[in-house]
Coordinates of C-alpha atoms in Angstrom, one line a residue:
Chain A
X89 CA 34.7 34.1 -7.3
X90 CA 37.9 35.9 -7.4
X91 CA 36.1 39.0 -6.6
X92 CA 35.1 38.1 -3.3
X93 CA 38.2 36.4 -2.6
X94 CA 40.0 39.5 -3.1
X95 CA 37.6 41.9 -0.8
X96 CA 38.3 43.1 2.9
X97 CA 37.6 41.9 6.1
X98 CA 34.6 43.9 6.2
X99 CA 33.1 43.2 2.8
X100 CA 33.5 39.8 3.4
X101 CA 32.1 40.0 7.3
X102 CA 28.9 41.6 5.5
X103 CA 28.7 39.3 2.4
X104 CA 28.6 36.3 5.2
X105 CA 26.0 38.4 7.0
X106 CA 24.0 38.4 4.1
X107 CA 24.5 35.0 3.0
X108 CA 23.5 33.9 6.2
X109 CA 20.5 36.0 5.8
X110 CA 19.4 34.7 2.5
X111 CA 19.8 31.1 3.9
X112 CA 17.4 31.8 6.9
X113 CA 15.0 33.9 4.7
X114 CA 14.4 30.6 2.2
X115 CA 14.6 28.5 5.2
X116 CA 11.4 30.3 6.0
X117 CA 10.0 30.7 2.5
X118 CA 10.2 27.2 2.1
X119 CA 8.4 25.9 5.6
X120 CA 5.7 29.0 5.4
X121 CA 5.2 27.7 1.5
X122 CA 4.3 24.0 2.5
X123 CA 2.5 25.2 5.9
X124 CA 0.0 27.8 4.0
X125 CA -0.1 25.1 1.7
X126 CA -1.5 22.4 3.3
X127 CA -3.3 24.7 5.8
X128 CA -5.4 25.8 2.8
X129 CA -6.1 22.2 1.1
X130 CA -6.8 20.7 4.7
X131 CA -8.9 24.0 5.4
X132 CA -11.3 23.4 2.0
X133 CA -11.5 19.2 2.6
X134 CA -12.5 20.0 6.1
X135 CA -15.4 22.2 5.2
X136 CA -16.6 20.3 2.9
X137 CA -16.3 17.2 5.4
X138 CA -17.8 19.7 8.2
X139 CA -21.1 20.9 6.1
X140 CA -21.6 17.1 5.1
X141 CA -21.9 15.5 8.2
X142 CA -24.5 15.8 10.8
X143 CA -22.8 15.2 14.0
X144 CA -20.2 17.2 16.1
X145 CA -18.8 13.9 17.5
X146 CA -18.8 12.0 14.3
X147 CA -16.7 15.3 13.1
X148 CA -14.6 14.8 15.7
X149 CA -13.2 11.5 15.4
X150 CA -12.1 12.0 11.8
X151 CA -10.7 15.4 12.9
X152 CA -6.9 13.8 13.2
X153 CA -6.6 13.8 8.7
X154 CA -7.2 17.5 9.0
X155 CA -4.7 18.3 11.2
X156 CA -2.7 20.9 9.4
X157 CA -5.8 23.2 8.9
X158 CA -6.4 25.9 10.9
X159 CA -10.0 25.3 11.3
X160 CA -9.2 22.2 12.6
X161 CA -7.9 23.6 15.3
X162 CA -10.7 25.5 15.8
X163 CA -13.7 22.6 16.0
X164 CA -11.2 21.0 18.3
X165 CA -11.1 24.0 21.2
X166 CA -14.6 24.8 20.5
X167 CA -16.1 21.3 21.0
X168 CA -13.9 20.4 23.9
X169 CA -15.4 23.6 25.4
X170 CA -18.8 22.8 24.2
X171 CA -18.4 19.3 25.9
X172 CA -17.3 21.1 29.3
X173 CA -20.2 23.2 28.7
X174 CA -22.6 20.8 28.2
X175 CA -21.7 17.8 30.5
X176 CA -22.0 19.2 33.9
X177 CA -25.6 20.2 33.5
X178 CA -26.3 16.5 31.9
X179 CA -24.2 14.7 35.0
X180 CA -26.4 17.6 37.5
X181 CA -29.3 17.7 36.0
X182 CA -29.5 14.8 33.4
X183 CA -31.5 16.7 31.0
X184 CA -28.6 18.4 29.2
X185 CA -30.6 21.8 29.4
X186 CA -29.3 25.4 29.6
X187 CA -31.0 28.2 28.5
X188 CA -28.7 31.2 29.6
X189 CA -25.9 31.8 26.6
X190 CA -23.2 31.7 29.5
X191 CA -22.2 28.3 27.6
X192 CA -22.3 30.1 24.2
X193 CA -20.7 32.8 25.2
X194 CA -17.8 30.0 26.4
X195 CA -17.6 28.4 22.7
X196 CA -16.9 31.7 21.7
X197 CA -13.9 32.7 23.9
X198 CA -12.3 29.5 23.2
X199 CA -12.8 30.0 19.6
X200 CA -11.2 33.3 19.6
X201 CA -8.2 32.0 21.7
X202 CA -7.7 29.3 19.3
X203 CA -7.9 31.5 16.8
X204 CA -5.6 33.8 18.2
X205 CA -3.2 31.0 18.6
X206 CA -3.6 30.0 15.5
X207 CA -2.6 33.2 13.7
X208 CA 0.6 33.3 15.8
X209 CA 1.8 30.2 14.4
X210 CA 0.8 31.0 10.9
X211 CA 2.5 34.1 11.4
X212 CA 5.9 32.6 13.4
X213 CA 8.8 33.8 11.1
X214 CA 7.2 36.3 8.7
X215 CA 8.6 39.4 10.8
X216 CA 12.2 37.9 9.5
X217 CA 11.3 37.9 6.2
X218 CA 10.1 41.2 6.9
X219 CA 13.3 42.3 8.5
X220 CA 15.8 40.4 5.9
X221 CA 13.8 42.8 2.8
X222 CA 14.3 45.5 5.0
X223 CA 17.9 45.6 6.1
X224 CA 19.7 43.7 3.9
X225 CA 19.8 46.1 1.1
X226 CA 21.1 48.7 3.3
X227 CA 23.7 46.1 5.2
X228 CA 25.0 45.6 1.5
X229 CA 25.3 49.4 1.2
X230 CA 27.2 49.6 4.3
X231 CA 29.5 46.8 2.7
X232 CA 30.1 48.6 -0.6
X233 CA 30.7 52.4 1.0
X234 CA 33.4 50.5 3.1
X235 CA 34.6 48.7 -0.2
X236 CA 34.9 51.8 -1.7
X237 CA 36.5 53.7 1.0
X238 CA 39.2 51.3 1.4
X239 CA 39.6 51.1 -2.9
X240 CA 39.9 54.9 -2.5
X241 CA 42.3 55.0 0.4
X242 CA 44.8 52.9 -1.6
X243 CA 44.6 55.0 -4.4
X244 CA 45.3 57.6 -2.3
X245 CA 48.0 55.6 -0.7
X246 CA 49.6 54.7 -4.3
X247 CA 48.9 58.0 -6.2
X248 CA 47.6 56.5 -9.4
X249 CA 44.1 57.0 -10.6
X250 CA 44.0 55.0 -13.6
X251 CA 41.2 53.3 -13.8
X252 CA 42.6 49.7 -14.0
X253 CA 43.5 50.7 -10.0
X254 CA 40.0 52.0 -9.5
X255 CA 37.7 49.6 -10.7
X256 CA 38.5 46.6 -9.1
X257 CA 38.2 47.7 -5.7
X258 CA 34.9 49.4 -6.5
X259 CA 33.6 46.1 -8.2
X260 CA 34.4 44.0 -5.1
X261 CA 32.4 47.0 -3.0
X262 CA 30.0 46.8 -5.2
X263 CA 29.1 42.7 -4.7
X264 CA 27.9 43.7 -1.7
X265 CA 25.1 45.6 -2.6
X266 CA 24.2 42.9 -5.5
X267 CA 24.3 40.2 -2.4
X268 CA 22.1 42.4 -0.1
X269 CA 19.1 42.8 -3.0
X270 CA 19.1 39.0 -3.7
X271 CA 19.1 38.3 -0.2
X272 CA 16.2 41.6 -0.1
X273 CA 13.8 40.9 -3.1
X274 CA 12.7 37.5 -2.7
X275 CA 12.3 37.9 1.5
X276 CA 10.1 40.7 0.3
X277 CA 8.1 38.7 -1.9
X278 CA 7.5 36.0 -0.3
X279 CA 6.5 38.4 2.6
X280 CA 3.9 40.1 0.6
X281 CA 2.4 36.7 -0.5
X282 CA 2.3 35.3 2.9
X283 CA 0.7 38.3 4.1
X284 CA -2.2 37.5 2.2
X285 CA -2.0 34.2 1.9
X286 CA -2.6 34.1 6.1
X287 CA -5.2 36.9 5.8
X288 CA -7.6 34.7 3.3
X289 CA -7.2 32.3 6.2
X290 CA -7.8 34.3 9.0
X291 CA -11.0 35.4 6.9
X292 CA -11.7 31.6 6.6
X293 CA -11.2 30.7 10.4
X294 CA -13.7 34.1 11.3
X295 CA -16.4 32.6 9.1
X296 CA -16.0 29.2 10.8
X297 CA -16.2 30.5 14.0
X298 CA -19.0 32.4 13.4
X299 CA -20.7 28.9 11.7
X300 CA -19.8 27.2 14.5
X301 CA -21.4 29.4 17.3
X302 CA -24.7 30.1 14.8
X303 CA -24.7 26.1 15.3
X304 CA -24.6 25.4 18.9
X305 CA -26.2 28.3 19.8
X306 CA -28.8 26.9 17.6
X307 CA -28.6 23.6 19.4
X308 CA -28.8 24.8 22.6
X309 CA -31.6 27.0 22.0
X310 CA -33.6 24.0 20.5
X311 CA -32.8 21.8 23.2
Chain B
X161 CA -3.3 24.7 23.1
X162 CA -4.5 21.9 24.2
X163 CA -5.3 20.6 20.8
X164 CA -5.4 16.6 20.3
X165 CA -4.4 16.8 16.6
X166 CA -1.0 16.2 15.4
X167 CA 0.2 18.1 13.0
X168 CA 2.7 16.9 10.1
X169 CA 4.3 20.1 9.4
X170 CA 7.4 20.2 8.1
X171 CA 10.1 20.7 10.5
X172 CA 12.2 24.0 10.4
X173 CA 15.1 22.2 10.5
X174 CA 14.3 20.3 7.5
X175 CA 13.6 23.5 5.7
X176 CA 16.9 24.9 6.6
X177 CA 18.7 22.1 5.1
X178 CA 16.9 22.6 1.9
X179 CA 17.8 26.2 2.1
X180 CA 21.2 25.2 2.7
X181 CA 21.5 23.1 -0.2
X182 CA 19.4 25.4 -2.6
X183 CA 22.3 28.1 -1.8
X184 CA 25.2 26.0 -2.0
X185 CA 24.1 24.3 -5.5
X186 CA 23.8 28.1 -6.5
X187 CA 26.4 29.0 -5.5
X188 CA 28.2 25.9 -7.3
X189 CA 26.3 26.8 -10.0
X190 CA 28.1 29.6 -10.7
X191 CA 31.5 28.9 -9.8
X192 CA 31.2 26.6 -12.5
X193 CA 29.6 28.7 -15.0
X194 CA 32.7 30.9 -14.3
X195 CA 35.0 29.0 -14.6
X196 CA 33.0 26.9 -18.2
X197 CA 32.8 30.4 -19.6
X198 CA 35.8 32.9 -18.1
X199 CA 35.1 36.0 -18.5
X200 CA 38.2 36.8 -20.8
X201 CA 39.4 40.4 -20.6
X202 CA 38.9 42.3 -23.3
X203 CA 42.0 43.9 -25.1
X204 CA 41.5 46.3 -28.0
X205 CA 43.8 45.4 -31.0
X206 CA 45.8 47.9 -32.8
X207 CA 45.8 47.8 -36.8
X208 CA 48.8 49.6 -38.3
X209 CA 47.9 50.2 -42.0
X210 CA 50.9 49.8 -43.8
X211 CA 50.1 53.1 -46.2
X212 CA 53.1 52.3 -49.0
X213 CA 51.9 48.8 -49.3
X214 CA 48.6 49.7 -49.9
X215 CA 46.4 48.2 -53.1
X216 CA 46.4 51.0 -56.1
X217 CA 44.3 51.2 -59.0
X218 CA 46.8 49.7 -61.5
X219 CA 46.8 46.0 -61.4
X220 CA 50.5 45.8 -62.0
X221 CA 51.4 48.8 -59.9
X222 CA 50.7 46.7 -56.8
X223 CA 52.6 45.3 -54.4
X224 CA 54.6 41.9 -56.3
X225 CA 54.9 40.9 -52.4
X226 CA 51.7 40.3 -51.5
X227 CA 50.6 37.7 -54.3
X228 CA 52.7 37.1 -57.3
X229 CA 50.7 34.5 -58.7
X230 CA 47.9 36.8 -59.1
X231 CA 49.9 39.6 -60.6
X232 CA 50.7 36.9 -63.0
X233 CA 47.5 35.8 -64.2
X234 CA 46.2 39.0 -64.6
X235 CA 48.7 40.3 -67.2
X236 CA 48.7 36.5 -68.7
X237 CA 45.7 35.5 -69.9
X238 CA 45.7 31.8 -70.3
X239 CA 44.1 30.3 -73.0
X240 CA 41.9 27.2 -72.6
X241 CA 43.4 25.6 -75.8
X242 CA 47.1 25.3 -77.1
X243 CA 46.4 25.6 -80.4
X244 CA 44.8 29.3 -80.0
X245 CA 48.5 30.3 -78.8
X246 CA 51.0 31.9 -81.6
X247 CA 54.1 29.5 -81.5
X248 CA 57.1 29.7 -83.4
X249 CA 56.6 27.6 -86.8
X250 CA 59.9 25.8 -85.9
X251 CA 58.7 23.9 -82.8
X252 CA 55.6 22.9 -84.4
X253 CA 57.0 19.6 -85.8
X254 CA 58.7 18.9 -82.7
X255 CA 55.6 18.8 -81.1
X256 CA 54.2 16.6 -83.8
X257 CA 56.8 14.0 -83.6
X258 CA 56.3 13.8 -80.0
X259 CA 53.0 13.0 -79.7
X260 CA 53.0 10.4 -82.3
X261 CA 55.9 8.9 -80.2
X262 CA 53.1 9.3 -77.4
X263 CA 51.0 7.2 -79.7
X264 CA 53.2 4.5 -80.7
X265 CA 52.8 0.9 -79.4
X266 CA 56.1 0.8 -78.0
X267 CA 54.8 3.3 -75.4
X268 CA 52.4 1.2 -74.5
X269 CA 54.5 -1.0 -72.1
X270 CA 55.7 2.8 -70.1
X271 CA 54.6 3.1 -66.5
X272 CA 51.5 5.4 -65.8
X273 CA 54.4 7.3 -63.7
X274 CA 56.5 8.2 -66.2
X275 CA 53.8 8.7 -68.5
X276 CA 52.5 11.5 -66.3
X277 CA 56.1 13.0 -66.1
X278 CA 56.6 13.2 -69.6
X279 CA 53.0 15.0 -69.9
X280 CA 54.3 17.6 -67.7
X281 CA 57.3 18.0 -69.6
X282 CA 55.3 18.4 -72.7
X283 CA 53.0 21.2 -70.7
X284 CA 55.9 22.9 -69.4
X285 CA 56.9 23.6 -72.4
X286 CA 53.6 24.4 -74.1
X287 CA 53.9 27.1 -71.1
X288 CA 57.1 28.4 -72.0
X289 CA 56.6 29.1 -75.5
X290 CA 53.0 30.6 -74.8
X291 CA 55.1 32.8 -72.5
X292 CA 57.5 33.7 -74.8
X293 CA 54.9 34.5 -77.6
X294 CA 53.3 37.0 -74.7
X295 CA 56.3 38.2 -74.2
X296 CA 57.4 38.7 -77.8
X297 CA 53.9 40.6 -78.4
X298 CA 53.9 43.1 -75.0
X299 CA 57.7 44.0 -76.8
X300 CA 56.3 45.4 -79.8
X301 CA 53.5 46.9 -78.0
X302 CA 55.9 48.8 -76.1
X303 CA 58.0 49.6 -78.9
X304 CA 54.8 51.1 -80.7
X305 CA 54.3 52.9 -77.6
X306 CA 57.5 54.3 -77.0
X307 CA 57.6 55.2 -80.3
X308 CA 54.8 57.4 -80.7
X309 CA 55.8 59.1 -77.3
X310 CA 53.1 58.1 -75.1
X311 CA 52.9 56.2 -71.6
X312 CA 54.8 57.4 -68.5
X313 CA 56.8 60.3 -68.7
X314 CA 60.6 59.1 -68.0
X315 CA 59.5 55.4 -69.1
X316 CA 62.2 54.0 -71.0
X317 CA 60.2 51.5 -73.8
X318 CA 63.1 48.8 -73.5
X319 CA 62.9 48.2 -69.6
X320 CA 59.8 46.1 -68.3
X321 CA 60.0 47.3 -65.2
X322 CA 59.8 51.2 -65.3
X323 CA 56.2 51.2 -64.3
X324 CA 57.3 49.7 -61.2
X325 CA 59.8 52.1 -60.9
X326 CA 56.7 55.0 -61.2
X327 CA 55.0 52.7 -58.6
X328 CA 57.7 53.1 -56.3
X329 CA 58.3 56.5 -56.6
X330 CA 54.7 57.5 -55.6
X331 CA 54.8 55.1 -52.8
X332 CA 57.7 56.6 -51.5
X333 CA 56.4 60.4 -52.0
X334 CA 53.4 59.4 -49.9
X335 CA 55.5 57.9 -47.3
X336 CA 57.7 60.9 -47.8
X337 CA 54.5 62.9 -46.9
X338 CA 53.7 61.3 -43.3
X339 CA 57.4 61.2 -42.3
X340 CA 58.8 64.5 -43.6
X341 CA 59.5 67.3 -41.9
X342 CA 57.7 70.2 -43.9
X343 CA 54.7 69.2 -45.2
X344 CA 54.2 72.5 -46.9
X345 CA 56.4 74.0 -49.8
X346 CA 58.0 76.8 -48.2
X347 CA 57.6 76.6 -44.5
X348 CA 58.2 79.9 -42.4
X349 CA 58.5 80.9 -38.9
X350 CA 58.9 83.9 -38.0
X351 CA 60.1 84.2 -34.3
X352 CA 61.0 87.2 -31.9
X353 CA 63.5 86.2 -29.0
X354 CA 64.7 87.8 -26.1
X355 CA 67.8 87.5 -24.3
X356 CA 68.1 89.0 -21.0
X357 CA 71.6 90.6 -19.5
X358 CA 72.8 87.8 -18.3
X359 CA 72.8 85.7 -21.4
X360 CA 69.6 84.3 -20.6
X361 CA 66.6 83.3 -23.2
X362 CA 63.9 85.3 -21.5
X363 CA 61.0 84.6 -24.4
X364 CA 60.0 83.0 -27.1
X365 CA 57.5 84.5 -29.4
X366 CA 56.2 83.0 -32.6
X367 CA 54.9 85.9 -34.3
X368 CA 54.0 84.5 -37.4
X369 CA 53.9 80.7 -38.8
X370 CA 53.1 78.8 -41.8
X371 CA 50.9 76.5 -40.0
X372 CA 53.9 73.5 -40.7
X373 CA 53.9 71.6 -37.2
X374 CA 56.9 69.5 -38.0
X375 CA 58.6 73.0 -39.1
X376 CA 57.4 75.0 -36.0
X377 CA 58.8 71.9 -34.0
X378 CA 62.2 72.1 -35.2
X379 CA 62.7 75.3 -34.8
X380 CA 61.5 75.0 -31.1
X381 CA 64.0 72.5 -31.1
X382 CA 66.9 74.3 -32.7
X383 CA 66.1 77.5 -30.7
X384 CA 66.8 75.3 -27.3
X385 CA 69.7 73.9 -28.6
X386 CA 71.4 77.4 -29.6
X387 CA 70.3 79.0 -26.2
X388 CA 72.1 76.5 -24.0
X389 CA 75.8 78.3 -25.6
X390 CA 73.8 82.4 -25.6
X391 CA 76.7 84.5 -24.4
X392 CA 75.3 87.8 -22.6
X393 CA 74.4 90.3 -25.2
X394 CA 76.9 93.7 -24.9
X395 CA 76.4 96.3 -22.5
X396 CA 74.6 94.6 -20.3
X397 CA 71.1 95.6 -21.8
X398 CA 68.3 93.1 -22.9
X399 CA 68.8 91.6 -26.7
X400 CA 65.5 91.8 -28.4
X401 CA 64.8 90.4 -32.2
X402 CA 63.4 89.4 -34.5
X403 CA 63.8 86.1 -36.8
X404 CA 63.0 84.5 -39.7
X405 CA 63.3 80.6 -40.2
X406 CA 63.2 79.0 -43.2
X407 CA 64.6 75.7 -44.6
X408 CA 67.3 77.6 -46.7
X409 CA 68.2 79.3 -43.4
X410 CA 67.8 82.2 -40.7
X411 CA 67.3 85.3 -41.9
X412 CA 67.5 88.1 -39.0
X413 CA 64.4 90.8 -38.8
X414 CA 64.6 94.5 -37.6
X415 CA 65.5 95.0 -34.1
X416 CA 62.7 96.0 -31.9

């Protein structure tokens, strides 16, 4: 502790920096962790749930104990828009019939909006892990050149270069860089597994849109 | 998004906390480590080896300082039972007497206290008499010795201690060899000065030395001394010559 008591203004502006950094960077880590978490279970009940049952609207009103998958999400857009779809030709007409795809090729805009959407918020704070592995290695360097450019000026300043006058400035300069990499290596980490983590689900919300459409069109086609 | 669902994510907020916390007990964590287990500097301690006191071969020869007791055992040999020690015929009654007083019913009444005081009595002077038969046998070993002109050159039979006199002697020779001067027989430095006009010592050369370090030194030393008081050689012309040091004294060389 002594050792960063005893460092300069500047080592301990960056140290504070970093600190701050490695707080934010596990704030993250631990919010993404639970989130991809529960998206995933929630993702795998709700299939299951989906390919059981026969009915869109019976899907519907148990959608609320899914709510933190992805997928979700999706049945959600893509039957409102199916209901919009549907409804005015059945209020018009009252025979619920359309044969063009123009309310196909609806489903499938909203579905990719959602899905858009939905990658965006699986993906809200990963560029600052990104940035912390990045920078914060070389924001500790920054803190350990000064370190040691101050240790060296005093040297210079008192004219002895025995090493008990050397190394304690260079050990304080040196924290710095130690701080920077434990801020850097988990934030990198935890990047690289939420990285994929959000591409298996993008993958999974793809395939369900692409089940989804198959389905009405299906539907629709048979009507 | 106009999503009906409601989501239970965790807040962000929440997760900063946490983060907060998870850095602070860290951080706690190691203060405390530190200070449970201070990282104590290291300092590098310096053994003098005290060379005269060292442990030599001869049992006797060494150091009485260290452990006396031992020194003692090993040149007296204690035997497990009184009787196997040689005692003077006189003091065999009195020994007899005395433990049939030790028998006697009379006794019987004494106090375990004095009863154990006058058993060391009786052992001290078992002891002393054992001692004295050593004694009186190491004597006429050394007399034998002395007498057939063996043992340490210079060893007078009669005194004990002239072994320990031989001891000491060698000690102090290597002692006498770290802390002399000339560690070689006859050291010799031969050295070529040269003294300018003005009284000056211009140069030093050794030209030749007997590799003494302790030597070479103090003629370094006694060179500097003599030049400070140099009076300017005659004639106003540069002094050049040779020299030749040697314990007995200077002797001076050819002139250049």
């Amino acid at each position: 502790m002594a050792i960063i008591l005893g460092a300069g203004i500047i080592v301990k502006l960056v140290l504070l920096l970093l600190l701050s950094f490695s707080v934010v960077s596990w704030a993250i880590i631990l919010f993404k962790f639970f989130q991809v978490q529960r998206a995933n279970s929630e993702s795998e009940r709700f299939m299951d749930f989906f390919w059981k049952s026969k009915r869109f609207d019976a899907i519907a009103s148990q959608v609320d104990r899914f709510a933190n998958s992805p997928l979700t999400v999706l049945f959600n857009e893509g039957y409102s828009e199916l209901k919009k779809v549907v409804e005015p030709d059945s209020k018009s007409d009252g025979s619920a019939l359309s044969t063009d795809l123009g309310g196909v090729e609806n489903v499938s805009r909203a579905l990719r909006r959602a899905t858009n959407s939905e990658i965006t918020r699986l993906e809200k704070y990963l560029t600052f892990l990104a940035t912390t592995g990045s920078t914060s290695p070389f924001i500790g360097l920054f803190g350990t050149v000064w370190g040691i450019m101050t240790a060296f000026e005093g040297i210079g300043k008192t004219g002895s270069a025995s090493l008990a006058v050397v190394a304690p400035g260079i050990a304080e300069a040196l924290i710095a860089t130690a701080i920077g990499l434990v801020a850097a290596i988990p934030a990198v980490m935890a990047y690289n597994h939420f990285q994929h983590k959000i591409r298996v689900l993008i993958n999974e919300m793809d395939s369900f849109s692409t089940e989804f459409l198959n389905i009405v069109q299906r539907n629709i086609a048979g009507k | 998004m106009s999503s009906q669902v409601s989501r239970t994510d965790t807040g962000v907020g929440v997760s900063f906390i946490a983060s907060a916390v998870i850095h602070l007990a860290v951080f706690l964590l190691f203060a405390w480590w530190g200070r449970q287990f201070p990282t104590a500097p290291v300092i590098q301690e310096t053994y003098y080896v005290d060379v005269v006191t060292l442990p030599t071969v001869a049992p006797q020869a060494g150091s009485t300082i260290n452990n006396p007791g031992k020194t003692k055992a090993a040149s007296l040999p204690a035997p497990t039972l009184p009787m196997a020690v040689p005692r003077p015929p006189k003091t065999v009654p009195k020994t007899g007497t005395q433990s049939i007083k030790t028998a006697s019913p009379q006794d019987a009444a004494e106090t375990e206290a004095a009863f154990a005081e006058r058993m060391a009595k009786l052992e001290k002077n078992s002891e002393a008499r054992r001692e004295e038969a050593v004694l009186e046998k190491l004597r006429s070993k050394v007399k034998v010795a002395s007498a057939s002109k063996t043992g340490m050159p210079g060893a007078g039979g009669a005194d004990a201690g002239s072994r320990y006199a031989d001891y000491v002697r060698s000690r102090l020779e290597d002692a006498l060899k770290v802390t002399s001067s000339y560690t070689t027989k006859n050291p010799e430095v031969a050295v070529r000065l040269t003294i300018a006009a003005d009284g000056r010592l211009a140069r030093i050369k050794i030209e030749r030395s007997s590799g003494d370090a302790a030597f070479e030194l103090a003629v370094r030393r006694a060179i500097d001394l003599a030049s400070e008081k140099f009076t300017a050689p005659p004639n106003h012309t540069t002094f050049d010559n040779g020299f030749i040091f040697k314990p007995k004294g200077i002797s001076s060389g050819k002139p250049r």
